[in-house]
Short mmCIF file of C-alpha atoms in Angstrom, two decimals:
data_model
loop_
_atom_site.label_atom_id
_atom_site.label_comp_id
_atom_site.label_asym_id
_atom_site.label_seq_id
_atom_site.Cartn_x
_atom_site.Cartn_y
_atom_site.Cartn_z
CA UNK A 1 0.00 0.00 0.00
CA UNK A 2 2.99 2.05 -0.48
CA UNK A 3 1.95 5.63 -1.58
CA UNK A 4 4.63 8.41 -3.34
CA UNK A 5 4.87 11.89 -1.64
CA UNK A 6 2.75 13.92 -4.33
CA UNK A 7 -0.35 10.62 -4.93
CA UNK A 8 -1.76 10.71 -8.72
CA UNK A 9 -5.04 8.65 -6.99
CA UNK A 10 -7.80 10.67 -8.39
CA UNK A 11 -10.40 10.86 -5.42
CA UNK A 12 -14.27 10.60 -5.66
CA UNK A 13 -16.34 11.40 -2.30
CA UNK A 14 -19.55 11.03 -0.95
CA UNK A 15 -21.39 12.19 2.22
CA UNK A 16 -23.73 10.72 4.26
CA UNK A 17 -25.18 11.64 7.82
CA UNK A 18 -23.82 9.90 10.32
CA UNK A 19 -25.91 11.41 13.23
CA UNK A 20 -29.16 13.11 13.73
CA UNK A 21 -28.92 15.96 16.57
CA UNK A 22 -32.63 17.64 17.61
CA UNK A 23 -31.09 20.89 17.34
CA UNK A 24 -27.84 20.72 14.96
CA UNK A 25 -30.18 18.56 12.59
CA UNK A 26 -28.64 16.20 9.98
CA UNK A 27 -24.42 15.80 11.38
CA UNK A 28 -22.22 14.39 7.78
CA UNK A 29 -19.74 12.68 7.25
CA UNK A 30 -17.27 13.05 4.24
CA UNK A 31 -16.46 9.98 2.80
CA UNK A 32 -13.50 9.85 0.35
CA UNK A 33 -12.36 6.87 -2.08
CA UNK A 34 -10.45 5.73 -5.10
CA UNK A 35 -12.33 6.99 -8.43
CA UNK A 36 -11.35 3.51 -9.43
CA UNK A 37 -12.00 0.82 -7.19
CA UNK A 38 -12.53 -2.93 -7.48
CA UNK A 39 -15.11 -4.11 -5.88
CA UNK A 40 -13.28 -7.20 -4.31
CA UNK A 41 -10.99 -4.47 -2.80
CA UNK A 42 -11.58 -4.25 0.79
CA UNK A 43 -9.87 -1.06 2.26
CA UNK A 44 -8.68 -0.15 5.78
CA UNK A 45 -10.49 2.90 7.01
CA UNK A 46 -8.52 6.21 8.15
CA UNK A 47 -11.22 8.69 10.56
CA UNK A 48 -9.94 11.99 10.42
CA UNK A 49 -11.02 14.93 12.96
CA UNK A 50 -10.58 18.45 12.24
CA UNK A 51 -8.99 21.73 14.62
CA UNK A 52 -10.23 24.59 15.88
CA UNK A 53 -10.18 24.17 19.56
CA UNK A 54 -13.59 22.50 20.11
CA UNK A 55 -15.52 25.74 19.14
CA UNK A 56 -14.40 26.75 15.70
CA UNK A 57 -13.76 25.06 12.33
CA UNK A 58 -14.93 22.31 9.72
CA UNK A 59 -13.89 19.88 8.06
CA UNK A 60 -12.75 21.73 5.20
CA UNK A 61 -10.09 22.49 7.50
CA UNK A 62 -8.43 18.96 7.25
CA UNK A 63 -5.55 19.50 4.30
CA UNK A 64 -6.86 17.64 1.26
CA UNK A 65 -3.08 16.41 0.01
CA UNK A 66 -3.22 14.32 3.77
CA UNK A 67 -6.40 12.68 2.06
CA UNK A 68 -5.08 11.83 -0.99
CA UNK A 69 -1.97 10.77 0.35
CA UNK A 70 -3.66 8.10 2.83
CA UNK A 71 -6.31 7.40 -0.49
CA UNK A 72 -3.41 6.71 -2.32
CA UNK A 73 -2.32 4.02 0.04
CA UNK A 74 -5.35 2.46 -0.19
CA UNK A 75 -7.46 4.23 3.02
CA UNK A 76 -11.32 5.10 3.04
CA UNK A 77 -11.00 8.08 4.69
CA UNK A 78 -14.07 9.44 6.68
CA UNK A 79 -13.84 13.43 8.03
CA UNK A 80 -16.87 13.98 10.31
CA UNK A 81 -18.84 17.03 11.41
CA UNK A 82 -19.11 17.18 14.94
CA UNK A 83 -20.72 19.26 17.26
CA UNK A 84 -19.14 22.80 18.60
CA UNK A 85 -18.82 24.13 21.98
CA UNK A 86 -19.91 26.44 23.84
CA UNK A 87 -23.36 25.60 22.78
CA UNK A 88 -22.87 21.95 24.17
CA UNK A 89 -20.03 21.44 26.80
CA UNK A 90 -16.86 19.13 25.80
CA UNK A 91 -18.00 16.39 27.20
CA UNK A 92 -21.91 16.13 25.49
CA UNK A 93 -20.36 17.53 22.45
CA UNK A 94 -17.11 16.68 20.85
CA UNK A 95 -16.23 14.09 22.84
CA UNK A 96 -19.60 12.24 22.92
CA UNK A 97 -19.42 12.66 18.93
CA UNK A 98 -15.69 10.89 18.93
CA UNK A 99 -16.88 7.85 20.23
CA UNK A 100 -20.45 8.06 18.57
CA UNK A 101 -18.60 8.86 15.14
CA UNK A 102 -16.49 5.72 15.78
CA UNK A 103 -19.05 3.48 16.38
CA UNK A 104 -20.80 4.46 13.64
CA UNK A 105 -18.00 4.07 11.42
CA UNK A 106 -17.18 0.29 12.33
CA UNK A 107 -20.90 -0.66 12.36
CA UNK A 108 -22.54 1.33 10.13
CA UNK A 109 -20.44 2.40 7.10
CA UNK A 110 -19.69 -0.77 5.76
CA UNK A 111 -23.12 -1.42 4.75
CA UNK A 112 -23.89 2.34 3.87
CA UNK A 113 -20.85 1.79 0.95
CA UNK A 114 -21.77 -1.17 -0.36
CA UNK A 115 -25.27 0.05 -0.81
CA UNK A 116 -24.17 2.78 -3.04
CA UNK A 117 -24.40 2.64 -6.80
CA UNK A 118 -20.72 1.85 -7.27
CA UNK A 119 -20.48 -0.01 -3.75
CA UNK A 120 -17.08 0.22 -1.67
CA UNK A 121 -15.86 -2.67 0.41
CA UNK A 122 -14.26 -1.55 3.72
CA UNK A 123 -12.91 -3.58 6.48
CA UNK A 124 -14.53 -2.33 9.88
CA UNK A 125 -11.55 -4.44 11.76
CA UNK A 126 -8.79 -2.21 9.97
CA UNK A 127 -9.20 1.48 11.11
CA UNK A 128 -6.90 4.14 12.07
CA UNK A 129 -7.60 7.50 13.82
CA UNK A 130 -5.92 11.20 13.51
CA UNK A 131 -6.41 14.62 14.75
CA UNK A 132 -5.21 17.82 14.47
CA UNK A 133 -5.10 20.09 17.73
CA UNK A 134 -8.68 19.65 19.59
CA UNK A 135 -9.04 16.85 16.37
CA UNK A 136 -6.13 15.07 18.24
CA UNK A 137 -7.98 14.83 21.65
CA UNK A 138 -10.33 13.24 19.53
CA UNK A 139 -8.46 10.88 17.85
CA UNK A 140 -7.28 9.81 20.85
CA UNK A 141 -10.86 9.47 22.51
CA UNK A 142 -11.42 6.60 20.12
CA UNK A 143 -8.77 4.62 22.05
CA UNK A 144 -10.80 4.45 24.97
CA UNK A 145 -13.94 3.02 22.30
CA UNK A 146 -14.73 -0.92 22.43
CA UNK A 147 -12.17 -2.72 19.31
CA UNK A 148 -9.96 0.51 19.40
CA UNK A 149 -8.17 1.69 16.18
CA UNK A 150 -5.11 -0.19 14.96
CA UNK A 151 -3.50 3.12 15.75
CA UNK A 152 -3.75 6.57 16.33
CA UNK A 153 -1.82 9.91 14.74
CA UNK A 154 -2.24 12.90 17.30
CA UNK A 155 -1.05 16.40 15.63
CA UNK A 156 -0.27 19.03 18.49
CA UNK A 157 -3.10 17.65 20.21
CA UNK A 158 -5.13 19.66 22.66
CA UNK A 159 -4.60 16.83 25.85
CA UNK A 160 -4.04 17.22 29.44
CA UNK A 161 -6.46 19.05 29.87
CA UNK A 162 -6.03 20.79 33.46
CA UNK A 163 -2.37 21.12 32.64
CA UNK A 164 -1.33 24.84 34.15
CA UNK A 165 -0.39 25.70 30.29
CA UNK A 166 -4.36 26.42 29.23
CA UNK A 167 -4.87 28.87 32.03
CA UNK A 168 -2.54 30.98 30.71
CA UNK A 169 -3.42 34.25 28.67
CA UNK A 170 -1.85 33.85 24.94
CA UNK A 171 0.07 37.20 24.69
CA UNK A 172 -0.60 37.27 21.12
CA UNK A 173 -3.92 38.34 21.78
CA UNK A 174 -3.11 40.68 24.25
CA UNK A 175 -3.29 43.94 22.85
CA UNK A 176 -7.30 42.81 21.01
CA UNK A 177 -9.85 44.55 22.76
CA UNK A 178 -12.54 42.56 25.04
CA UNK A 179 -15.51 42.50 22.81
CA UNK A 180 -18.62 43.17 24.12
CA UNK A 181 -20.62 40.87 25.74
CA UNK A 182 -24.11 41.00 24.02
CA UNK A 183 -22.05 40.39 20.90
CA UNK A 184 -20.16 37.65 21.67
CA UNK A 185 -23.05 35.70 23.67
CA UNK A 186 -24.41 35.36 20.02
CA UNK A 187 -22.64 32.07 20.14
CA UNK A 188 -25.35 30.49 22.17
CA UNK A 189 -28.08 31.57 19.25
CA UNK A 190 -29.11 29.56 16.82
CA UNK A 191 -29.19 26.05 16.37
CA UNK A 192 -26.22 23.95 17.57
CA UNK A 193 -23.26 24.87 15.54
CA UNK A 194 -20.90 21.63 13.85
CA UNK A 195 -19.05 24.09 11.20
CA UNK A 196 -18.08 27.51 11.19
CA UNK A 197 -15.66 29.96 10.09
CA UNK A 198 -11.57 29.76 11.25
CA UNK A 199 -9.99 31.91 13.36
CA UNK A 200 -8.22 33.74 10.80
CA UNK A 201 -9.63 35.27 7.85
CA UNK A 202 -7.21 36.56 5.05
CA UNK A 203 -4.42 36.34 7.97
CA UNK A 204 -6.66 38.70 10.94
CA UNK A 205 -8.52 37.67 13.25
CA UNK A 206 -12.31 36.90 12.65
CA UNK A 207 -13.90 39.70 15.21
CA UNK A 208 -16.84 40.34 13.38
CA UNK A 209 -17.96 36.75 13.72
CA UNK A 210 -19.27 36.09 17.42
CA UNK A 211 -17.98 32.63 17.33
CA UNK A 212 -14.46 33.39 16.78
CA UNK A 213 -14.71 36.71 18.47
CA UNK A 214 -15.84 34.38 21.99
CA UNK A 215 -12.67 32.11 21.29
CA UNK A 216 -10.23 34.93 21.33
CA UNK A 217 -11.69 36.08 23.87
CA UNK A 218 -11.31 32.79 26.03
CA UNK A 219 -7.62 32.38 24.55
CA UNK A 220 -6.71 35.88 25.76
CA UNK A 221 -8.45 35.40 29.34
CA UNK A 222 -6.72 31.66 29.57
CA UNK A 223 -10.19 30.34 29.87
CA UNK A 224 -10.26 28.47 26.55
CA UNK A 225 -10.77 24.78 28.35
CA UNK A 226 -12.02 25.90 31.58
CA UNK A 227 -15.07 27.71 29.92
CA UNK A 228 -16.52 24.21 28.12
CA UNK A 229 -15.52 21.89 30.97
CA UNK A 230 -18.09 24.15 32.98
CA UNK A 231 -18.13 20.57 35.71
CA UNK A 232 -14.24 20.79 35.70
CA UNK A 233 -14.40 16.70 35.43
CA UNK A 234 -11.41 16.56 33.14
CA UNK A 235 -11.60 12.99 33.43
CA UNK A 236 -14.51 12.89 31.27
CA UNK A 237 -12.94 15.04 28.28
CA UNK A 238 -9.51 13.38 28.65
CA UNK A 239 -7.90 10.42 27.01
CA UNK A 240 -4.36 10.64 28.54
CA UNK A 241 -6.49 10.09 32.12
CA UNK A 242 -6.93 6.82 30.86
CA UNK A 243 -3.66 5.79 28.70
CA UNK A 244 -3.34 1.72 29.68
CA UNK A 245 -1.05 -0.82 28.91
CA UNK A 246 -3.89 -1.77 26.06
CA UNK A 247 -4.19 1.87 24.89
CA UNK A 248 -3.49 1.78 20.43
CA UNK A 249 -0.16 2.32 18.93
CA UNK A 250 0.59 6.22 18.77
CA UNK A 251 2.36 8.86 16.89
CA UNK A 252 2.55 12.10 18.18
CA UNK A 253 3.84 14.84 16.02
CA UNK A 254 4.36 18.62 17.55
CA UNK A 255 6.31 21.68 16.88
CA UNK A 256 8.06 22.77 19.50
CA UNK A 257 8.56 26.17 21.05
CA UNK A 258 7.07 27.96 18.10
CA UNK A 259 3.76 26.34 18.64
CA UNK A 260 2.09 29.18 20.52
CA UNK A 261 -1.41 27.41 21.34
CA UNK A 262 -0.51 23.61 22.73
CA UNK A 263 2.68 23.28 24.66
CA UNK A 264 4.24 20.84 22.56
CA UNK A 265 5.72 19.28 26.22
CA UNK A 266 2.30 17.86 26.61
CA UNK A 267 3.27 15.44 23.47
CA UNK A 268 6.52 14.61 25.47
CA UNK A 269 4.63 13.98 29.05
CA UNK A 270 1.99 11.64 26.39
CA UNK A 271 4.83 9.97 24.79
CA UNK A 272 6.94 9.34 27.77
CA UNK A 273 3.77 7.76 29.48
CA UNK A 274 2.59 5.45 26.92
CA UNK A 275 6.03 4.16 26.72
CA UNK A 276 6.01 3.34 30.30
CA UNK A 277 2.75 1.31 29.77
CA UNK A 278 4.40 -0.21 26.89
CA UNK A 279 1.85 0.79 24.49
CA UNK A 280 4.01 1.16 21.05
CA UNK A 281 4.89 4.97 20.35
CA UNK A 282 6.36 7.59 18.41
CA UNK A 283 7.22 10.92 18.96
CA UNK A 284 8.68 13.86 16.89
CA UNK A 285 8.99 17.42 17.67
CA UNK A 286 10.13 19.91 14.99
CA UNK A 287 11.45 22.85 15.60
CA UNK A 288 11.15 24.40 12.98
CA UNK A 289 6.90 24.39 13.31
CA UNK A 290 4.38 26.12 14.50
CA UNK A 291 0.35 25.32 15.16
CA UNK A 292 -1.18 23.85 12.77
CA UNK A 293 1.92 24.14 10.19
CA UNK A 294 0.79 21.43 7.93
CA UNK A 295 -2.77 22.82 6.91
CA UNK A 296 -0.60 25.62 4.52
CA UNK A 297 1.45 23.71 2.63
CA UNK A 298 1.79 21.77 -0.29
CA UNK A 299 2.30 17.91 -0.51
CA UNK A 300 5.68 19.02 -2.49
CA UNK A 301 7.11 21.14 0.47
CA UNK A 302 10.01 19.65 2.30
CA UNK A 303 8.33 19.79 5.63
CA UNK A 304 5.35 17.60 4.21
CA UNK A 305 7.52 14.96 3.27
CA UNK A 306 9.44 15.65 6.50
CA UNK A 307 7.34 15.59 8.88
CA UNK A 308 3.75 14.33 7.19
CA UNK A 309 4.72 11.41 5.69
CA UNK A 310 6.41 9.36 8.42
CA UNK A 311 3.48 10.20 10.38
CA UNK A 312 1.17 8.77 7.32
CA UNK A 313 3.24 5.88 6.97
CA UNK A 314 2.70 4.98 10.55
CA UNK A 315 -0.66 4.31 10.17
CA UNK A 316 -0.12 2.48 6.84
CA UNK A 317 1.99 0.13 8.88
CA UNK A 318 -0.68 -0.84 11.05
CA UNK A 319 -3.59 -1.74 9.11
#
C-alpha cells in the first residue's frame, strides 16, 4: 500500500449523515475513495477529525493532500462534522461525537458503501484515527472506544487538559480589545453549531464573527478549556487520564517552542507515558513548526515529506 509523496489517486467522495442531533439537525460525514475501485478491494479505514479548539472550524479544515496521500495508500477516509462548543459542553459535544462517530463508522459504514451505486468494500476491523489540535484529543478518545483503532496519529493535540499551560493568557492576543458581551453571547443563538468559520480570515482575526470573536476572547483570558468543561471533570474530556497498557499504537507529532497554542511538552509527558505502559509509540517534535503548520502547505514542500509522511506511513503500517 505504499503511496509516493505527491499521490496521482484521483479521489471521488460522498457524504452521508452519520448522526441526527434535535437541534444541529442532519451531522455528515465526508467519505472519500479511489475513483477507481474494485469491488473485491476491501480497504482499511482512516477517521480523520478536524482543529479549531472545540468551538471553531470544519472539516474543510483537514488539508486535502493528507487525504489523498492516505487514499493513495489504499485508506477510506471518513472526516466527520461534529458538534461545537460552547453551545454543548466538551463532554456532550465533541467528545460524545468521537466515540459516537467511531461506532458508527465500524458498524454502520460498511453497509452504507456497499449500498451505493458503485459499492465500496471496507474492512470495519482495519481502522486508524488522527487529529489535528482539539481533532487530536479526539483521535485519541477513540482509544478508549470498544475494538480501538489499529492506531492513532495525534497532531499538536489539545490533551491534558487541566495542565497549568491552558490557564494561561496567549500574549498574542493581548493587545485585542474585550468584545462586548451581548455580541459575543451570540454564540449560544441559533441552532447547535458543527461548522463555522476559522480563526483567521485573510491572515486577521475573525472579530466580526461572534464565534471566533468568543474564542479569542477565552484564549486571551486563559479560559479556553475551563469555559466548556463548565463541571471541571477533566476525566470525562480526557484520554491521557486513561492511557493503559492496552491503549493503540501512537504517533505524536508537535512543533516545539514555536507552537504558541498547545505546549508541545504535553506530546513529550503523552509519549513518555505510553512508553512506560508499553503501548508502542512515536514521537517527533520539529522545531522548525508552528500550530497547525501542515494545513498551509503543499504535498511538495520539504516539511510535508518531512514531517507528514512518516506520520502517514505509521498508520499504513498498522492496518
Amino acid at each position: 500500500m505504499a503511496a509516493p509523496t505527491a499521490p496521482s489517486t484521483q479521489l471521488s467522495s460522498i457524504t452521508l449523515t452519520w448522526k441526527e442531533d434535535p437541534s444541529a439537525g442532519p451531522i455528515p460525514a465526508h467519505v472519500y475513495f479511489p475513483s477507481a475501485t474494485q469491488n473485491n478491494d476491501s480497504h482499511p479505514i482512516a477517521l480523520l477529525f478536524h482543529a479549531g479548539g472545540f468551538v471553531l472550524g470544519t472539516t474543510d479544515m483537514i488539508p486535502k493532500n493528507q487525504i489523498a496521500n492516505l487514499v493513495a495508500r489504499g485508506f477510506v477516509v471518513v472526516t466527520p462534522e461534529y458538534r461545537l462548543c460552547p453551545q454543548v459542553s466538551l463532554s456532550d459535544g465533541p467528545i460524545r461525537d468521537a466515540k459516537e462517530v467511531y461506532q458508527w463508522t465500524q458498524s454502520a459504514l460498511p453497509a452504507l458503501l456497499l449500498s451505493q451505486e458503485n459499492p465500496i468494500k471496507v474492512d470495519p476491523s482495519r481502522i486508524v484515527a488522527m487529529g489535528h489540535s482539539a481533532g487530536g484529543q479526539l483521535a485519541l478518545t477513540t482509544g478508549l472506544c470498544p475494538n480501538p483503532p489499529r492506531a492513532i496519529v495525534d497532531f499538536y493535540g489539545c490533551k491534558y487538559l487541566d495542565d497549568e499551560s491552558w490557564t494561561k493568557p496567549l500574549p498574542m492576543f493581548a493587545a485585542i480589545p474585550d468584545q462586548p458581551q451581548d455580541f459575543i453571547s451570540k454564540i449560544y443563538d441559533g441552532p447547535q453549531a458543527i461548522t463555522s468559520l476559522p480563526m483567521f480570515v485573510d491572515g486577521k482575526p475573525a472579530l466580526s464573527d461572534p464565534r471566533c470573536a468568543w474564542y479569542i476572547q477565552q484564549l486571551k483570558n486563559g479560559t479556553s478549556i475551563s469555559s466548556i468543561v463548565p463541571d471541571g471533570d477533566f476525566a470525562r474530556v480526557d484520554a491521557t487520564k486513561h492511557f493503559s497498557a492496552s491503549f493503540p499504537p501512537t504517533y505524536f507529532l508537535h512543533g516545539g517552542d514555536a507552537d504558541v497554542f498547545v505546549n508541545y511538552r504535553l506530546s513529550v509527558r503523552a509519549h513518555e507515558e505510553l512508553k512506560g505502559l508499553g503501548v508502542e509509540t512515536e514521537l517527533v517534535i520539529g522545531e522548525e513548526v508552528g500550530h497547525v503548520f501542515d494545513l498551509i502547505i503543499q504535498d511538495t514542500d520539504p516539511l510535508f515529506v518531512k514531517y507528514v509522511v512518516p506520520a502517514l506511513d505509521f498508520l499504513e503500517r498498522h492496518v
